[in-house]
Amino acid sequence: MKLATLHHGADPDGRLALMSDDLRRCRPVADMTMQRMLDLDLPMARLEALAGPEEGFDPDQCLAPLPRAFQFLDGSAYVNHIALVRQARGAAMPDSFWTDPLMYQGASDGFLSPTAPITGQPDWGVDFEAEIAVVTGFVPRGASLDEARASIRLVMLLNDVSYRNLIPEELGKGFGFLQSKPRNACSGIAVAPEALSGWDGGKLHGRLNVDLNGQAFGRADAGADMTFDFPTLIVHAARTRPLCAGTIIGSGTVSNRDADGGPGKPVRDGGAGYSCIAEQRMVETLLSGAPVTPFLQPGDTVRIWMEDAQGHSIFGAIEQQMAALP
Amino acid sequence: MKLATLHHGADPDGRLALMSDDLRRCRPVADMTMQRMLDLDLPMARLEALAGPEEGFDPDQCLAPLPRAFQFLDGSAYVNHIALVRQARGAAMPDSFWTDPLMYQGASDGFLSPTAPITGQPDWGVDFEAEIAVVTGFVPRGASLDEARASIRLVMLLNDVSYRNLIPEELGKGFGFLQSKPRNACSGIAVAPEALSGWDGGKLHGRLNVDLNGQAFGRADAGADMTFDFPTLIVHAARTRPLCAGTIIGSGTVSNRDADGGPGKPVRDGGAGYSCIAEQRMVETLLSGAPVTPFLQPGDTVRIWMEDAQGHSIFGAIEQQMAALP
């Protein structure tokens, strides 16, 4: 099952559509939104019965699968990413970070469509973070790992946009990222886990491709070095409260260690590269004392996608250009 | 305009209803939810035209005005509350806290109805926080104070439930409250600001009553000692991103200084008392070196309400009993 959300007049929630496997055609489902489908926990057979005739699918015209959601919780499951952040600023990382997931409540009131511009002021340090995300059904408080695993309805890609230069002040206040994490973008297509050959019940294996201005920037394996899998992240989120249907759980920046356990090499040097600019800058800082790669400048483009074994795009591409705010 | 949301079968968003001034009767609006009303920015005249015949209103059968919302941002507008927290643990408070609002992204995927139990494990340190909250229409990124003020659609009361003993570890991780702030409760009634005689365009003046187990616990004036008014909080929230219609902005715990500028006296000693147990415990710590009042225990009840000049309840009462989790 592959799903998308189409523009539908002024309806902020759009209209649900079933996608063809090649992502070229779709079947809109009348009077149905992604949230409503999740609320009702509708099975695929029911959606098939409700779906209208097939029509062409234009990836530039779709919305995020959930154009707005009641909850977005973003983990930091690839602890290598956090270790790098800490190492670059000379801060020790508590051992607990390897056993207790970091997670924050992120903005969920609007998700950008996969080709919407990334906006910000260049001096905010605008960055992308390529992530895997899952969408859950209802999760009861205190859910077990098995309940958490069974709650995963869909998998998609997510670009967690960050204003790096605003983060230190915001985190310094102790209450989270707020102003430093604006709206994020999602892949146009969300896929049921059982339709993903790379899904092992907890992680999505496969190469997460990130190009910056047409150059290979990241080629990390999303199934490698993921310290906390999605069921573990969901259990963490639901420890003290239930999660509504349609909760989006992000993996945090996908990040691979180097084969020798080091921080990872650029793609041009045969490494897995990076899924955000900050990580490349941290490695540059570690190697030469200062970052070299700038954050996103107006006109820069980032492309994030995954392919199946046959080289076909699984989720469609997130392809965004940075645009300066006036 | 006074509004409520009624149970409506299995619909998680319930059904919108117009309330009579005395809160005893209501007129359900067919096929309408609070979120949809806010999305469409429907004026009162239109709602009046759509509303059905009057029926009795049972406060035990209503939901939160927004049973789930796309965004909840909770400020700490009564800086006296933060100063007390800091003072009690011997930490200096940065001067910037008086000029730059503290705010976090809170769970919005479910709000408790006004009489739903507060659940938690007693050793989590279960506490209430009586707050004023507003519901906004759409707020553009970079909104001005005037735009922010004009975006306020509704005012209500909110009980920000906190697990005090989980907060230090969660905040210590630097990513916010997550596990230490579960679902919150709202008053059953939300009121348009123009219908509130205590609304001055930025704050709600009047006594916020809090009873703990039937005893007066808090009698703070919500219009006093509010360092950041709601338009200021909204401008802060919208600095780097727009806010969707239906965003809930909380004031943080309402807290009054004493007449002599001190931390405030208990109601029984003629003071304004406290809007959360933690604050009373902090004052006890400052006075005698250790807290005396326990956090909520199973069976404890908290009642939060405001009255107009005639002694009539404005928002209905939040009235919750603590229940231990199994």
PDB file of C-alpha atoms in Angstrom, chain A residues 34-281:
ATOM      1  CA  MET A  34      -5.051  10.487   5.704  1.00  0.00           C
ATOM      2  CA  GLN A  35      -6.003  11.444   9.276  1.00  0.00           C
ATOM      3  CA  ARG A  36      -9.501  10.047   8.887  1.00  0.00           C
ATOM      4  CA  MET A  37      -8.133   6.818   7.439  1.00  0.00           C
ATOM      5  CA  LEU A  38      -5.860   6.510  10.476  1.00  0.00           C
ATOM      6  CA  ASP A  39      -8.652   7.419  12.902  1.00  0.00           C
ATOM      7  CA  LEU A  40     -10.855   4.704  11.419  1.00  0.00           C
ATOM      8  CA  ASP A  41      -7.920   2.308  10.963  1.00  0.00           C
ATOM      9  CA  LEU A  42      -9.277   1.469   7.515  1.00  0.00           C
ATOM     10  CA  PRO A  43      -7.742  -1.613   5.904  1.00  0.00           C
ATOM     11  CA  MET A  44      -6.396  -1.508   2.359  1.00  0.00           C
ATOM     12  CA  ALA A  45      -9.314  -3.566   1.014  1.00  0.00           C
ATOM     13  CA  ARG A  46     -11.749  -0.931   2.244  1.00  0.00           C
ATOM     14  CA  LEU A  47      -9.702   1.878   0.703  1.00  0.00           C
ATOM     15  CA  GLU A  48      -9.557  -0.020  -2.590  1.00  0.00           C
ATOM     16  CA  ALA A  49     -13.341  -0.270  -2.526  1.00  0.00           C
ATOM     17  CA  LEU A  50     -13.725   3.455  -1.832  1.00  0.00           C
ATOM     18  CA  ALA A  51     -11.117   4.675  -4.341  1.00  0.00           C
ATOM     19  CA  GLY A  52     -12.200   6.301  -7.586  1.00  0.00           C
ATOM     20  CA  PRO A  53     -10.824   5.758 -11.088  1.00  0.00           C
ATOM     21  CA  GLU A  54      -7.124   6.014 -11.812  1.00  0.00           C
ATOM     22  CA  GLU A  55      -5.661   9.343 -12.898  1.00  0.00           C
ATOM     23  CA  GLY A  56      -2.191  10.771 -13.477  1.00  0.00           C
ATOM     24  CA  PHE A  57      -0.128  11.726 -10.431  1.00  0.00           C
ATOM     25  CA  ASP A  58       1.891  14.932 -10.477  1.00  0.00           C
ATOM     26  CA  PRO A  59       4.459  14.901  -7.666  1.00  0.00           C
ATOM     27  CA  ASP A  60       4.626  18.696  -7.791  1.00  0.00           C
ATOM     28  CA  GLN A  61       0.948  18.889  -6.942  1.00  0.00           C
ATOM     29  CA  CYS A  62       0.806  16.647  -3.894  1.00  0.00           C
ATOM     30  CA  LEU A  63       0.910  17.660  -0.257  1.00  0.00           C
ATOM     31  CA  ALA A  64       2.733  15.987   2.605  1.00  0.00           C
ATOM     32  CA  PRO A  65       0.968  12.680   3.436  1.00  0.00           C
ATOM     33  CA  LEU A  66      -0.279  14.375   6.618  1.00  0.00           C
ATOM     34  CA  PRO A  67      -0.321  18.084   5.663  1.00  0.00           C
ATOM     35  CA  ARG A  68      -0.792  18.733   9.368  1.00  0.00           C
ATOM     36  CA  ALA A  69      -0.647  16.229  12.194  1.00  0.00           C
ATOM     37  CA  PHE A  70      -1.655  16.203  15.827  1.00  0.00           C
ATOM     38  CA  GLN A  71       1.788  15.098  16.895  1.00  0.00           C
ATOM     39  CA  PHE A  72       5.368  14.964  15.657  1.00  0.00           C
ATOM     40  CA  LEU A  73       7.967  13.447  17.945  1.00  0.00           C
ATOM     41  CA  ASP A  74      11.476  13.443  16.610  1.00  0.00           C
ATOM     42  CA  GLY A  75      14.016  11.046  18.031  1.00  0.00           C
ATOM     43  CA  SER A  76      17.796  11.010  17.705  1.00  0.00           C
ATOM     44  CA  ALA A  77      18.104   7.339  16.935  1.00  0.00           C
ATOM     45  CA  TYR A  78      21.448   7.522  15.130  1.00  0.00           C
ATOM     46  CA  VAL A  79      23.520   8.279  18.197  1.00  0.00           C
ATOM     47  CA  ASN A  80      26.588   8.705  15.979  1.00  0.00           C
ATOM     48  CA  HIS A  81      25.054  12.025  14.912  1.00  0.00           C
ATOM     49  CA  ILE A  82      24.791  13.248  18.505  1.00  0.00           C
ATOM     50  CA  ALA A  83      28.258  11.949  19.362  1.00  0.00           C
ATOM     51  CA  LEU A  84      29.628  14.032  16.468  1.00  0.00           C
ATOM     52  CA  VAL A  85      27.787  17.159  17.592  1.00  0.00           C
ATOM     53  CA  ARG A  86      29.206  16.748  21.059  1.00  0.00           C
ATOM     54  CA  GLN A  87      32.703  15.877  19.878  1.00  0.00           C
ATOM     55  CA  ALA A  88      32.845  18.926  17.618  1.00  0.00           C
ATOM     56  CA  ARG A  89      32.042  21.249  20.493  1.00  0.00           C
ATOM     57  CA  GLY A  90      34.240  19.380  22.954  1.00  0.00           C
ATOM     58  CA  ALA A  91      31.401  18.228  25.178  1.00  0.00           C
ATOM     59  CA  ALA A  92      31.333  14.761  26.686  1.00  0.00           C
ATOM     60  CA  MET A  93      28.336  12.608  25.803  1.00  0.00           C
ATOM     61  CA  PRO A  94      26.626  10.910  28.750  1.00  0.00           C
ATOM     62  CA  ASP A  95      26.653   7.098  28.473  1.00  0.00           C
ATOM     63  CA  SER A  96      22.883   7.152  28.952  1.00  0.00           C
ATOM     64  CA  PHE A  97      22.543   8.550  25.415  1.00  0.00           C
ATOM     65  CA  TRP A  98      23.273   5.016  24.144  1.00  0.00           C
ATOM     66  CA  THR A  99      20.412   3.517  26.162  1.00  0.00           C
ATOM     67  CA  ASP A 100      17.820   6.279  26.676  1.00  0.00           C
ATOM     68  CA  PRO A 101      16.534   7.896  23.465  1.00  0.00           C
ATOM     69  CA  LEU A 102      16.635  11.638  22.998  1.00  0.00           C
ATOM     70  CA  MET A 103      13.314  12.887  21.673  1.00  0.00           C
ATOM     71  CA  TYR A 104      11.551  16.219  21.364  1.00  0.00           C
ATOM     72  CA  GLN A 105       8.040  17.356  20.614  1.00  0.00           C
ATOM     73  CA  GLY A 106       8.270  19.101  17.226  1.00  0.00           C
ATOM     74  CA  ALA A 107       5.972  21.354  15.284  1.00  0.00           C
ATOM     75  CA  SER A 108       3.236  19.286  13.642  1.00  0.00           C
ATOM     76  CA  ASP A 109       0.781  22.000  12.640  1.00  0.00           C
ATOM     77  CA  GLY A 110       2.052  22.058   9.080  1.00  0.00           C
ATOM     78  CA  PHE A 111       4.309  19.861   6.956  1.00  0.00           C
ATOM     79  CA  LEU A 112       5.721  21.171   3.707  1.00  0.00           C
ATOM     80  CA  SER A 113       5.004  19.346   0.467  1.00  0.00           C
ATOM     81  CA  PRO A 114       8.055  17.584  -0.996  1.00  0.00           C
ATOM     82  CA  THR A 115       8.874  20.377  -3.462  1.00  0.00           C
ATOM     83  CA  ALA A 116       8.019  23.434  -1.336  1.00  0.00           C
ATOM     84  CA  PRO A 117      10.867  25.893  -0.777  1.00  0.00           C
ATOM     85  CA  ILE A 118      12.856  25.881   2.448  1.00  0.00           C
ATOM     86  CA  THR A 119      12.608  29.415   3.764  1.00  0.00           C
ATOM     87  CA  GLY A 120      14.730  31.222   6.293  1.00  0.00           C
ATOM     88  CA  GLN A 121      17.234  33.989   6.752  1.00  0.00           C
ATOM     89  CA  PRO A 122      20.680  32.879   5.593  1.00  0.00           C
ATOM     90  CA  ASP A 123      22.218  34.042   8.889  1.00  0.00           C
ATOM     91  CA  TRP A 124      19.936  31.633  10.770  1.00  0.00           C
ATOM     92  CA  GLY A 125      22.123  28.772   9.486  1.00  0.00           C
ATOM     93  CA  VAL A 126      19.482  26.964   7.453  1.00  0.00           C
ATOM     94  CA  ASP A 127      20.094  23.218   7.264  1.00  0.00           C
ATOM     95  CA  PHE A 128      18.289  20.036   6.221  1.00  0.00           C
ATOM     96  CA  GLU A 129      18.212  16.723   8.081  1.00  0.00           C
ATOM     97  CA  ALA A 130      17.278  13.642   6.079  1.00  0.00           C
ATOM     98  CA  GLU A 131      15.290  11.245   8.231  1.00  0.00           C
ATOM     99  CA  ILE A 132      13.071   8.198   8.070  1.00  0.00           C
ATOM    100  CA  ALA A 133       9.690   8.690   9.760  1.00  0.00           C
ATOM    101  CA  VAL A 134       6.792   6.430  10.633  1.00  0.00           C
ATOM    102  CA  VAL A 135       3.115   7.240  11.127  1.00  0.00           C
ATOM    103  CA  THR A 136       1.389   5.346  13.904  1.00  0.00           C
ATOM    104  CA  GLY A 137      -2.129   4.319  14.699  1.00  0.00           C
ATOM    105  CA  PHE A 138      -3.353   4.855  18.254  1.00  0.00           C
ATOM    106  CA  VAL A 139      -0.737   3.796  20.812  1.00  0.00           C
ATOM    107  CA  PRO A 140      -1.874   3.136  24.384  1.00  0.00           C
ATOM    108  CA  ARG A 141       0.108   4.581  27.274  1.00  0.00           C
ATOM    109  CA  GLY A 142       2.735   2.135  28.450  1.00  0.00           C
ATOM    110  CA  ALA A 143       2.705   0.261  25.135  1.00  0.00           C
ATOM    111  CA  SER A 144       4.973  -2.768  24.835  1.00  0.00           C
ATOM    112  CA  LEU A 145       7.528  -3.174  22.061  1.00  0.00           C
ATOM    113  CA  ASP A 146       5.148  -5.548  20.288  1.00  0.00           C
ATOM    114  CA  GLU A 147       2.264  -3.090  20.555  1.00  0.00           C
ATOM    115  CA  ALA A 148       4.532  -0.320  19.320  1.00  0.00           C
ATOM    116  CA  ARG A 149       5.697  -2.390  16.360  1.00  0.00           C
ATOM    117  CA  ALA A 150       2.105  -3.282  15.463  1.00  0.00           C
ATOM    118  CA  SER A 151       1.082   0.391  15.640  1.00  0.00           C
ATOM    119  CA  ILE A 152       3.276   1.424  12.692  1.00  0.00           C
ATOM    120  CA  ARG A 153       0.978   2.144   9.768  1.00  0.00           C
ATOM    121  CA  LEU A 154       3.210   3.969   7.284  1.00  0.00           C
ATOM    122  CA  VAL A 155       6.820   4.836   6.559  1.00  0.00           C
ATOM    123  CA  MET A 156       8.018   7.969   4.744  1.00  0.00           C
ATOM    124  CA  LEU A 157      10.973  10.317   4.376  1.00  0.00           C
ATOM    125  CA  LEU A 158      11.213  13.585   6.258  1.00  0.00           C
ATOM    126  CA  ASN A 159      13.397  16.660   5.947  1.00  0.00           C
ATOM    127  CA  ASP A 160      13.716  18.155   9.403  1.00  0.00           C
ATOM    128  CA  VAL A 161      14.576  21.767   8.592  1.00  0.00           C
ATOM    129  CA  SER A 162      16.776  23.380  11.240  1.00  0.00           C
ATOM    130  CA  TYR A 163      17.991  26.904  11.905  1.00  0.00           C
ATOM    131  CA  ARG A 164      21.379  25.927  13.303  1.00  0.00           C
ATOM    132  CA  ASN A 165      22.404  29.360  14.497  1.00  0.00           C
ATOM    133  CA  LEU A 166      19.222  29.707  16.566  1.00  0.00           C
ATOM    134  CA  ILE A 167      19.606  26.328  18.281  1.00  0.00           C
ATOM    135  CA  PRO A 168      22.215  27.185  20.952  1.00  0.00           C
ATOM    136  CA  GLU A 169      20.147  30.025  22.409  1.00  0.00           C
ATOM    137  CA  GLU A 170      16.899  28.048  22.271  1.00  0.00           C
ATOM    138  CA  LEU A 171      18.350  24.901  23.851  1.00  0.00           C
ATOM    139  CA  GLY A 172      20.171  27.094  26.354  1.00  0.00           C
ATOM    140  CA  LYS A 173      16.803  28.187  27.693  1.00  0.00           C
ATOM    141  CA  GLY A 174      16.118  24.543  28.487  1.00  0.00           C
ATOM    142  CA  PHE A 175      12.657  24.206  26.943  1.00  0.00           C
ATOM    143  CA  GLY A 176      13.533  22.722  23.539  1.00  0.00           C
ATOM    144  CA  PHE A 177      14.056  23.868  19.961  1.00  0.00           C
ATOM    145  CA  LEU A 178      10.943  26.028  19.371  1.00  0.00           C
ATOM    146  CA  GLN A 179      12.138  28.886  17.107  1.00  0.00           C
ATOM    147  CA  SER A 180      15.070  26.862  15.736  1.00  0.00           C
ATOM    148  CA  LYS A 181      12.949  24.127  14.101  1.00  0.00           C
ATOM    149  CA  PRO A 182      10.354  25.436  11.644  1.00  0.00           C
ATOM    150  CA  ARG A 183       8.030  23.384   9.458  1.00  0.00           C
ATOM    151  CA  ASN A 184       9.445  20.189   7.961  1.00  0.00           C
ATOM    152  CA  ALA A 185       8.919  18.575   4.576  1.00  0.00           C
ATOM    153  CA  CYS A 186       7.795  15.008   3.905  1.00  0.00           C
ATOM    154  CA  SER A 187       8.112  12.733   0.924  1.00  0.00           C
ATOM    155  CA  GLY A 188       4.964  12.740  -1.173  1.00  0.00           C
ATOM    156  CA  ILE A 189       4.463   9.012  -0.732  1.00  0.00           C
ATOM    157  CA  ALA A 190       3.952   7.088   2.481  1.00  0.00           C
ATOM    158  CA  VAL A 191       4.245   3.306   2.279  1.00  0.00           C
ATOM    159  CA  ALA A 192       2.856   0.562   4.482  1.00  0.00           C
ATOM    160  CA  PRO A 193       5.740  -1.304   6.130  1.00  0.00           C
ATOM    161  CA  GLU A 194       4.624  -4.661   4.716  1.00  0.00           C
ATOM    162  CA  ALA A 195       5.132  -3.225   1.219  1.00  0.00           C
ATOM    163  CA  LEU A 196       8.776  -2.328   1.966  1.00  0.00           C
ATOM    164  CA  SER A 197      11.312  -5.054   1.285  1.00  0.00           C
ATOM    165  CA  GLY A 198      13.847  -3.179   3.446  1.00  0.00           C
ATOM    166  CA  TRP A 199      11.602  -3.111   6.522  1.00  0.00           C
ATOM    167  CA  ASP A 200      12.685  -5.558   9.220  1.00  0.00           C
ATOM    168  CA  GLY A 201       9.922  -4.769  11.706  1.00  0.00           C
ATOM    169  CA  GLY A 202      11.861  -2.014  13.400  1.00  0.00           C
ATOM    170  CA  LYS A 203      14.110  -0.256  10.892  1.00  0.00           C
ATOM    171  CA  LEU A 204      14.175   0.504   7.198  1.00  0.00           C
ATOM    172  CA  HIS A 205      17.294  -0.851   5.508  1.00  0.00           C
ATOM    173  CA  GLY A 206      18.576   0.752   2.343  1.00  0.00           C
ATOM    174  CA  ARG A 207      20.516   3.727   1.093  1.00  0.00           C
ATOM    175  CA  LEU A 208      19.171   7.166   1.911  1.00  0.00           C
ATOM    176  CA  ASN A 209      20.346   9.390  -0.940  1.00  0.00           C
ATOM    177  CA  VAL A 210      20.983  13.068  -0.316  1.00  0.00           C
ATOM    178  CA  ASP A 211      22.203  15.373  -3.069  1.00  0.00           C
ATOM    179  CA  LEU A 212      23.180  18.976  -2.442  1.00  0.00           C
ATOM    180  CA  ASN A 213      23.113  21.134  -5.563  1.00  0.00           C
ATOM    181  CA  GLY A 214      23.201  18.021  -7.738  1.00  0.00           C
ATOM    182  CA  GLN A 215      26.277  16.527  -6.033  1.00  0.00           C
ATOM    183  CA  ALA A 216      26.161  13.356  -3.966  1.00  0.00           C
ATOM    184  CA  PHE A 217      26.227  14.492  -0.338  1.00  0.00           C
ATOM    185  CA  GLY A 218      24.814  11.560   1.648  1.00  0.00           C
ATOM    186  CA  ARG A 219      24.570   7.846   0.896  1.00  0.00           C
ATOM    187  CA  ALA A 220      24.025   6.470   4.404  1.00  0.00           C
ATOM    188  CA  ASP A 221      22.332   3.151   5.056  1.00  0.00           C
ATOM    189  CA  ALA A 222      19.235   3.902   7.114  1.00  0.00           C
ATOM    190  CA  GLY A 223      19.363   0.403   8.593  1.00  0.00           C
ATOM    191  CA  ALA A 224      22.928   0.768   9.924  1.00  0.00           C
ATOM    192  CA  ASP A 225      23.972   2.448  13.168  1.00  0.00           C
ATOM    193  CA  MET A 226      20.357   3.083  14.211  1.00  0.00           C
ATOM    194  CA  THR A 227      20.775   2.658  17.957  1.00  0.00           C
ATOM    195  CA  PHE A 228      17.041   2.854  18.710  1.00  0.00           C
ATOM    196  CA  ASP A 229      14.603   1.294  16.254  1.00  0.00           C
ATOM    197  CA  PHE A 230      11.115   2.722  15.711  1.00  0.00           C
ATOM    198  CA  PRO A 231       9.289   0.433  18.176  1.00  0.00           C
ATOM    199  CA  THR A 232      11.796   1.509  20.847  1.00  0.00           C
ATOM    200  CA  LEU A 233      11.202   5.173  20.007  1.00  0.00           C
ATOM    201  CA  ILE A 234       7.428   4.655  20.187  1.00  0.00           C
ATOM    202  CA  VAL A 235       7.673   2.877  23.567  1.00  0.00           C
ATOM    203  CA  HIS A 236       9.744   5.822  24.821  1.00  0.00           C
ATOM    204  CA  ALA A 237       7.194   8.347  23.555  1.00  0.00           C
ATOM    205  CA  ALA A 238       4.259   6.444  25.059  1.00  0.00           C
ATOM    206  CA  ARG A 239       5.814   5.786  28.467  1.00  0.00           C
ATOM    207  CA  THR A 240       3.583   8.283  30.286  1.00  0.00           C
ATOM    208  CA  ARG A 241       0.793   9.045  27.792  1.00  0.00           C
ATOM    209  CA  PRO A 242      -1.068   7.562  24.851  1.00  0.00           C
ATOM    210  CA  LEU A 243      -0.297   8.706  21.307  1.00  0.00           C
ATOM    211  CA  CYS A 244      -3.132   9.608  18.984  1.00  0.00           C
ATOM    212  CA  ALA A 245      -3.574   7.941  15.614  1.00  0.00           C
ATOM    213  CA  GLY A 246      -1.537   9.886  13.084  1.00  0.00           C
ATOM    214  CA  THR A 247       1.443  10.505  15.345  1.00  0.00           C
ATOM    215  CA  ILE A 248       4.608  10.981  13.286  1.00  0.00           C
ATOM    216  CA  ILE A 249       7.804   9.593  14.831  1.00  0.00           C
ATOM    217  CA  GLY A 250      11.069  10.774  13.241  1.00  0.00           C
ATOM    218  CA  SER A 251      14.338   8.856  13.384  1.00  0.00           C
ATOM    219  CA  GLY A 252      16.542  11.917  13.674  1.00  0.00           C
ATOM    220  CA  THR A 253      19.321  12.550  11.164  1.00  0.00           C
ATOM    221  CA  VAL A 254      20.411   9.304   9.552  1.00  0.00           C
ATOM    222  CA  SER A 255      24.115   8.936  10.249  1.00  0.00           C
ATOM    223  CA  ASN A 256      26.621   6.160   9.605  1.00  0.00           C
ATOM    224  CA  ARG A 257      29.926   5.655  11.298  1.00  0.00           C
ATOM    225  CA  ASP A 258      32.930   4.974   9.147  1.00  0.00           C
ATOM    226  CA  ALA A 259      34.010   1.351   8.652  1.00  0.00           C
ATOM    227  CA  ASP A 260      36.770   1.924  11.231  1.00  0.00           C
ATOM    228  CA  GLY A 261      34.310   3.421  13.722  1.00  0.00           C
ATOM    229  CA  GLY A 262      35.264   7.009  12.903  1.00  0.00           C
ATOM    230  CA  PRO A 263      32.852   9.817  12.152  1.00  0.00           C
ATOM    231  CA  GLY A 264      32.270   8.957   8.505  1.00  0.00           C
ATOM    232  CA  LYS A 265      33.863  10.195   5.307  1.00  0.00           C
ATOM    233  CA  PRO A 266      32.427  12.381   2.546  1.00  0.00           C
ATOM    234  CA  VAL A 267      30.876  10.495  -0.382  1.00  0.00           C
ATOM    235  CA  ARG A 268      33.670  11.716  -2.674  1.00  0.00           C
ATOM    236  CA  ASP A 269      36.164   9.897  -0.452  1.00  0.00           C
ATOM    237  CA  GLY A 270      34.177   6.691  -0.559  1.00  0.00           C
ATOM    238  CA  GLY A 271      32.280   7.314   2.664  1.00  0.00           C
ATOM    239  CA  ALA A 272      28.557   7.281   3.432  1.00  0.00           C
ATOM    240  CA  GLY A 273      28.621  11.070   3.568  1.00  0.00           C
ATOM    241  CA  TYR A 274      26.184  13.062   5.656  1.00  0.00           C
ATOM    242  CA  SER A 275      22.442  13.609   5.906  1.00  0.00           C
ATOM    243  CA  CYS A 276      22.782  17.207   7.081  1.00  0.00           C
ATOM    244  CA  ILE A 277      25.269  19.989   6.505  1.00  0.00           C
ATOM    245  CA  ALA A 278      25.963  20.373  10.226  1.00  0.00           C
ATOM    246  CA  GLU A 279      27.491  16.906  10.331  1.00  0.00           C
ATOM    247  CA  GLN A 280      29.862  17.651   7.466  1.00  0.00           C
ATOM    248  CA  ARG A 281      30.822  20.888   9.223  1.00  0.00           C
TER     249      ARG A 281
END
